[in-house]
Amino acid sequence: MKLKLFNKYFFTTASIILMTFLIMVLILSFVLNNYIARSKETTLQNACDKVCEYVDLELAENEKVSQQEFYTVLNSIASVSQVDVFVANKRGKVIACGCAEWQKNGNCSHSSVLIPKDEVELYLNQSDKSRLGTLNMYENPHYITASPLTQGEGGRYGTVFATAPVAFVTNLLSTITKLFITCAIIPLIFMFLVLYAMTYRMTKPLKLMAEASRAMAKGDFSKRIPVMSDDESGELSVAFNQMTNSLSQLEGMRKSFVANVSHELKTPMTTISGFIDGVLDGTIEPEKQSYYLGIVSGEVKRLSRLVESMLSMSKLESGEFNLKPEIFDLSELLRSVVLSQEQRIEKGQIDIKGLDTLTDISVNGDRDLIHQAIYNLVDNAIKFNRQGGEIAFALYKEANNIVLTISNTGAGIPKKDLPYVFERFYKVDKSRSAEKNSTGIGLYIVKTVITAHKGTISVASKENEYTTFKITLRSI
């Protein structure tokens, strides 16, 4: 079973933290162990040196060391340094010790054994003056330091030993380590709680996105992701919600488009089928057949326009069309489009303004595609105009651009719909558009064509007054 992202992130990060903490403990243990061992060795060496200094000073002043005073000095040094301090003669026999037992009885556990001569020499001849050993008197290893007692030309007559158990260092290190771990538990717990909260906060949007994606796959576009931060995760949530809104709108337009196209296809096909059947079975009298065949012809042309629009949209979306640029007169093309709609213009008693005063301006572009774009705009200007309204045209140069505006009177476009008029399948007024035989893809085709020519198109409108489309193309 695959771990979820939350578990992966949390346990991976927690493992890294624990491993880091463990490495810190190991490093701390190593450093402390080395430091404590060196400190203890220094203490042992100092204890030996103090004893030797005392003996040298007493011999220099009195030529003899007071036995009782010497025992007292040994005991003081041993107590202060917390180590064992004793003196052995040349044969390895302990002749003086700083422990309390020696002061009471004149002997102790240290004096019960004889230190081998070769071992004494070993401790005296080592370079660092300290090493681990037992001196045949300890069961467990001890740090041992030795210094020679010398007098005049007679050479060494004894050896001072200072010892400390290794367990002392180990116990101290263990105590410090336990203290460190105990002090670190609370910060670690706090760290894990913060890590848990952060991991949950980071992965929750992803989990919600996964749920929303599954819902969208089933056609439910109602889920939205809460924006919980202003970082990359928050930006991702905002982008996902925007995508969901777009998909939801697109899905609504698609359903509307399918319904509209189905209606647009069904109505003329029913009309065509009914009239043709009437002609074939004789229901329609011969003298009226021409009239009804004219209606059938009009419906066929309507179907042809619908199919052509759908094919154009498909080609534009797939990128299959290739521009075939040529230089042509844009004013001439505009006049030809308007003249082709002369019957519709006269039927609507629409007043055309500005067409006869257009300046001849040439552009470099795909004539057929620009013709289709302008045709769609003129078609809409006529279709959504009012009886007795007007359409105004303007064509001029502005800086390095060519500007074409097409304005018409009529119901206009509501302000809330203006940002969406160039989207696929979008209809401003569903009931009105249905009456006007609109499929909702004409303006989408216009925008795609103009964009392909590196131009721009915009719309301005005021309800119940006017609508103006403005096209900007690059000048030659």
PDB file of C-alpha atoms in Angstrom, residues 125-270:
ATOM      1  CA  ASN A 125      58.397   6.225  30.369  1.00  0.00           C
ATOM      2  CA  GLN A 126      55.139   6.938  28.497  1.00  0.00           C
ATOM      3  CA  SER A 127      55.060  10.196  26.553  1.00  0.00           C
ATOM      4  CA  ASP A 128      51.694  11.497  27.725  1.00  0.00           C
ATOM      5  CA  LYS A 129      52.206  10.383  31.381  1.00  0.00           C
ATOM      6  CA  SER A 130      48.698   8.873  31.462  1.00  0.00           C
ATOM      7  CA  ARG A 131      47.133   5.639  30.341  1.00  0.00           C
ATOM      8  CA  LEU A 132      44.553   3.021  31.236  1.00  0.00           C
ATOM      9  CA  GLY A 133      45.462   0.112  33.476  1.00  0.00           C
ATOM     10  CA  THR A 134      44.833  -1.734  36.760  1.00  0.00           C
ATOM     11  CA  LEU A 135      48.274  -1.851  38.486  1.00  0.00           C
ATOM     12  CA  ASN A 136      47.233  -5.327  39.672  1.00  0.00           C
ATOM     13  CA  MET A 137      45.192  -3.632  42.408  1.00  0.00           C
ATOM     14  CA  TYR A 138      41.970  -2.647  40.610  1.00  0.00           C
ATOM     15  CA  GLU A 139      39.327  -4.899  39.086  1.00  0.00           C
ATOM     16  CA  ASN A 140      38.205  -2.262  36.572  1.00  0.00           C
ATOM     17  CA  PRO A 141      40.346  -0.031  34.313  1.00  0.00           C
ATOM     18  CA  HIS A 142      41.585   3.256  35.770  1.00  0.00           C
ATOM     19  CA  TYR A 143      43.246   6.339  34.377  1.00  0.00           C
ATOM     20  CA  ILE A 144      46.779   6.164  35.801  1.00  0.00           C
ATOM     21  CA  THR A 145      49.450   8.856  35.941  1.00  0.00           C
ATOM     22  CA  ALA A 146      52.885   8.453  37.535  1.00  0.00           C
ATOM     23  CA  SER A 147      55.725  10.842  38.417  1.00  0.00           C
ATOM     24  CA  PRO A 148      59.164   9.876  39.812  1.00  0.00           C
ATOM     25  CA  LEU A 149      60.490  10.961  43.202  1.00  0.00           C
ATOM     26  CA  THR A 150      64.187  11.802  42.820  1.00  0.00           C
ATOM     27  CA  GLN A 151      66.864  13.094  45.168  1.00  0.00           C
ATOM     28  CA  GLY A 152      70.333  14.293  44.150  1.00  0.00           C
ATOM     29  CA  GLU A 153      72.622  11.866  42.402  1.00  0.00           C
ATOM     30  CA  GLY A 154      70.844   8.936  43.988  1.00  0.00           C
ATOM     31  CA  GLY A 155      68.229   9.100  41.274  1.00  0.00           C
ATOM     32  CA  ARG A 156      64.687   7.861  41.689  1.00  0.00           C
ATOM     33  CA  TYR A 157      63.835   6.392  45.030  1.00  0.00           C
ATOM     34  CA  GLY A 158      60.073   6.211  44.596  1.00  0.00           C
ATOM     35  CA  THR A 159      57.092   6.833  42.348  1.00  0.00           C
ATOM     36  CA  VAL A 160      53.948   8.904  42.902  1.00  0.00           C
ATOM     37  CA  PHE A 161      50.760   7.442  41.406  1.00  0.00           C
ATOM     38  CA  ALA A 162      47.432   9.212  40.871  1.00  0.00           C
ATOM     39  CA  THR A 163      44.501   7.112  39.654  1.00  0.00           C
ATOM     40  CA  ALA A 164      40.809   7.616  38.851  1.00  0.00           C
ATOM     41  CA  PRO A 165      38.248   5.018  37.725  1.00  0.00           C
ATOM     42  CA  VAL A 166      37.091   5.092  34.108  1.00  0.00           C
ATOM     43  CA  ALA A 167      33.576   4.540  35.441  1.00  0.00           C
ATOM     44  CA  PHE A 168      33.694   8.035  36.913  1.00  0.00           C
ATOM     45  CA  VAL A 169      34.046   9.543  33.435  1.00  0.00           C
ATOM     46  CA  THR A 170      31.427   7.171  32.030  1.00  0.00           C
ATOM     47  CA  ASN A 171      28.934   7.990  34.762  1.00  0.00           C
ATOM     48  CA  LEU A 172      29.482  11.722  34.364  1.00  0.00           C
ATOM     49  CA  LEU A 173      29.063  11.457  30.613  1.00  0.00           C
ATOM     50  CA  SER A 174      25.898   9.392  31.077  1.00  0.00           C
ATOM     51  CA  THR A 175      24.490  11.974  33.476  1.00  0.00           C
ATOM     52  CA  ILE A 176      25.188  14.850  31.106  1.00  0.00           C
ATOM     53  CA  THR A 177      23.716  12.916  28.145  1.00  0.00           C
ATOM     54  CA  LYS A 178      20.546  12.089  30.098  1.00  0.00           C
ATOM     55  CA  LEU A 179      20.240  15.736  31.100  1.00  0.00           C
ATOM     56  CA  PHE A 180      20.644  16.812  27.472  1.00  0.00           C
ATOM     57  CA  ILE A 181      18.047  14.310  26.251  1.00  0.00           C
ATOM     58  CA  THR A 182      15.632  15.288  29.033  1.00  0.00           C
ATOM     59  CA  CYS A 183      15.992  18.968  28.163  1.00  0.00           C
ATOM     60  CA  ALA A 184      15.541  18.190  24.457  1.00  0.00           C
ATOM     61  CA  ILE A 185      12.326  16.180  24.879  1.00  0.00           C
ATOM     62  CA  ILE A 186      10.064  19.221  25.255  1.00  0.00           C
ATOM     63  CA  PRO A 187      11.527  21.061  22.214  1.00  0.00           C
ATOM     64  CA  LEU A 188      11.290  17.828  20.204  1.00  0.00           C
ATOM     65  CA  ILE A 189       7.644  17.338  21.139  1.00  0.00           C
ATOM     66  CA  PHE A 190       6.924  20.951  20.247  1.00  0.00           C
ATOM     67  CA  MET A 191       8.828  20.514  16.972  1.00  0.00           C
ATOM     68  CA  PHE A 192       6.830  17.412  16.035  1.00  0.00           C
ATOM     69  CA  LEU A 193       3.536  19.155  16.827  1.00  0.00           C
ATOM     70  CA  VAL A 194       4.528  22.117  14.648  1.00  0.00           C
ATOM     71  CA  LEU A 195       5.709  19.727  11.931  1.00  0.00           C
ATOM     72  CA  TYR A 196       2.387  17.875  12.080  1.00  0.00           C
ATOM     73  CA  ALA A 197       0.431  21.123  11.800  1.00  0.00           C
ATOM     74  CA  MET A 198       2.605  22.399   8.941  1.00  0.00           C
ATOM     75  CA  THR A 199       2.398  19.097   7.071  1.00  0.00           C
ATOM     76  CA  TYR A 200      -1.372  19.008   7.498  1.00  0.00           C
ATOM     77  CA  ARG A 201      -1.664  22.620   6.344  1.00  0.00           C
ATOM     78  CA  MET A 202       0.555  21.961   3.305  1.00  0.00           C
ATOM     79  CA  THR A 203      -1.135  18.728   2.206  1.00  0.00           C
ATOM     80  CA  LYS A 204      -4.752  19.624   2.948  1.00  0.00           C
ATOM     81  CA  PRO A 205      -5.180  21.761  -0.219  1.00  0.00           C
ATOM     82  CA  LEU A 206      -3.710  18.922  -2.294  1.00  0.00           C
ATOM     83  CA  LYS A 207      -6.135  16.466  -0.706  1.00  0.00           C
ATOM     84  CA  LEU A 208      -9.047  18.814  -1.375  1.00  0.00           C
ATOM     85  CA  MET A 209      -7.849  19.263  -4.969  1.00  0.00           C
ATOM     86  CA  ALA A 210      -7.773  15.499  -5.447  1.00  0.00           C
ATOM     87  CA  GLU A 211     -11.334  15.250  -4.115  1.00  0.00           C
ATOM     88  CA  ALA A 212     -12.465  18.151  -6.284  1.00  0.00           C
ATOM     89  CA  SER A 213     -10.783  16.600  -9.346  1.00  0.00           C
ATOM     90  CA  ARG A 214     -12.614  13.320  -8.772  1.00  0.00           C
ATOM     91  CA  ALA A 215     -15.849  15.248  -8.392  1.00  0.00           C
ATOM     92  CA  MET A 216     -15.176  17.174 -11.637  1.00  0.00           C
ATOM     93  CA  ALA A 217     -14.516  13.889 -13.422  1.00  0.00           C
ATOM     94  CA  LYS A 218     -18.088  12.949 -12.454  1.00  0.00           C
ATOM     95  CA  GLY A 219     -19.444  16.292 -13.670  1.00  0.00           C
ATOM     96  CA  ASP A 220     -19.659  18.073 -10.293  1.00  0.00           C
ATOM     97  CA  PHE A 221     -18.013  21.511 -10.523  1.00  0.00           C
ATOM     98  CA  SER A 222     -19.337  22.845  -7.205  1.00  0.00           C
ATOM     99  CA  LYS A 223     -16.288  22.134  -5.047  1.00  0.00           C
ATOM    100  CA  ARG A 224     -13.831  24.939  -4.311  1.00  0.00           C
ATOM    101  CA  ILE A 225     -10.486  24.923  -2.461  1.00  0.00           C
ATOM    102  CA  PRO A 226     -10.193  27.252   0.574  1.00  0.00           C
ATOM    103  CA  VAL A 227      -7.249  29.637   0.278  1.00  0.00           C
ATOM    104  CA  MET A 228      -5.424  29.199   3.605  1.00  0.00           C
ATOM    105  CA  SER A 229      -2.194  31.106   2.887  1.00  0.00           C
ATOM    106  CA  ASP A 230      -0.615  33.628   0.526  1.00  0.00           C
ATOM    107  CA  ASP A 231       2.335  31.419  -0.440  1.00  0.00           C
ATOM    108  CA  GLU A 232       2.731  29.007  -3.375  1.00  0.00           C
ATOM    109  CA  SER A 233       0.098  26.691  -1.865  1.00  0.00           C
ATOM    110  CA  GLY A 234      -2.393  29.563  -1.708  1.00  0.00           C
ATOM    111  CA  GLU A 235      -1.563  30.564  -5.285  1.00  0.00           C
ATOM    112  CA  LEU A 236      -2.155  26.969  -6.371  1.00  0.00           C
ATOM    113  CA  SER A 237      -5.549  26.970  -4.615  1.00  0.00           C
ATOM    114  CA  VAL A 238      -6.516  30.240  -6.314  1.00  0.00           C
ATOM    115  CA  ALA A 239      -5.408  28.905  -9.716  1.00  0.00           C
ATOM    116  CA  PHE A 240      -7.320  25.663  -9.143  1.00  0.00           C
ATOM    117  CA  ASN A 241     -10.493  27.559  -8.218  1.00  0.00           C
ATOM    118  CA  GLN A 242     -10.123  29.745 -11.304  1.00  0.00           C
ATOM    119  CA  MET A 243      -9.690  26.634 -13.414  1.00  0.00           C
ATOM    120  CA  THR A 244     -12.788  25.099 -11.794  1.00  0.00           C
ATOM    121  CA  ASN A 245     -14.793  28.246 -12.503  1.00  0.00           C
ATOM    122  CA  SER A 246     -13.658  28.225 -16.129  1.00  0.00           C
ATOM    123  CA  LEU A 247     -14.431  24.523 -16.526  1.00  0.00           C
ATOM    124  CA  SER A 248     -17.800  24.989 -14.865  1.00  0.00           C
ATOM    125  CA  GLN A 249     -18.626  27.871 -17.180  1.00  0.00           C
ATOM    126  CA  LEU A 250     -17.307  25.967 -20.172  1.00  0.00           C
ATOM    127  CA  GLU A 251     -19.367  22.939 -19.239  1.00  0.00           C
ATOM    128  CA  GLY A 252     -22.463  25.107 -18.925  1.00  0.00           C
ATOM    129  CA  MET A 253     -21.773  26.700 -22.300  1.00  0.00           C
ATOM    130  CA  ARG A 254     -21.106  23.282 -23.823  1.00  0.00           C
ATOM    131  CA  LYS A 255     -24.427  21.945 -22.590  1.00  0.00           C
ATOM    132  CA  SER A 256     -26.154  25.089 -23.793  1.00  0.00           C
ATOM    133  CA  PHE A 257     -24.368  24.798 -27.138  1.00  0.00           C
ATOM    134  CA  VAL A 258     -25.342  21.149 -27.552  1.00  0.00           C
ATOM    135  CA  ALA A 259     -28.945  21.988 -26.685  1.00  0.00           C
ATOM    136  CA  ASN A 260     -28.964  24.976 -29.057  1.00  0.00           C
ATOM    137  CA  VAL A 261     -27.286  23.112 -31.894  1.00  0.00           C
ATOM    138  CA  SER A 262     -29.640  20.175 -31.409  1.00  0.00           C
ATOM    139  CA  HIS A 263     -32.551  22.562 -31.596  1.00  0.00           C
ATOM    140  CA  GLU A 264     -31.062  24.410 -34.570  1.00  0.00           C
ATOM    141  CA  LEU A 265     -30.520  21.138 -36.407  1.00  0.00           C
ATOM    142  CA  LYS A 266     -33.833  19.579 -35.448  1.00  0.00           C
ATOM    143  CA  THR A 267     -36.037  22.558 -36.411  1.00  0.00           C
ATOM    144  CA  PRO A 268     -34.855  23.025 -40.031  1.00  0.00           C
ATOM    145  CA  MET A 269     -34.571  19.286 -40.587  1.00  0.00           C
ATOM    146  CA  THR A 270     -38.155  18.819 -39.411  1.00  0.00           C
TER     147      THR A 270
END
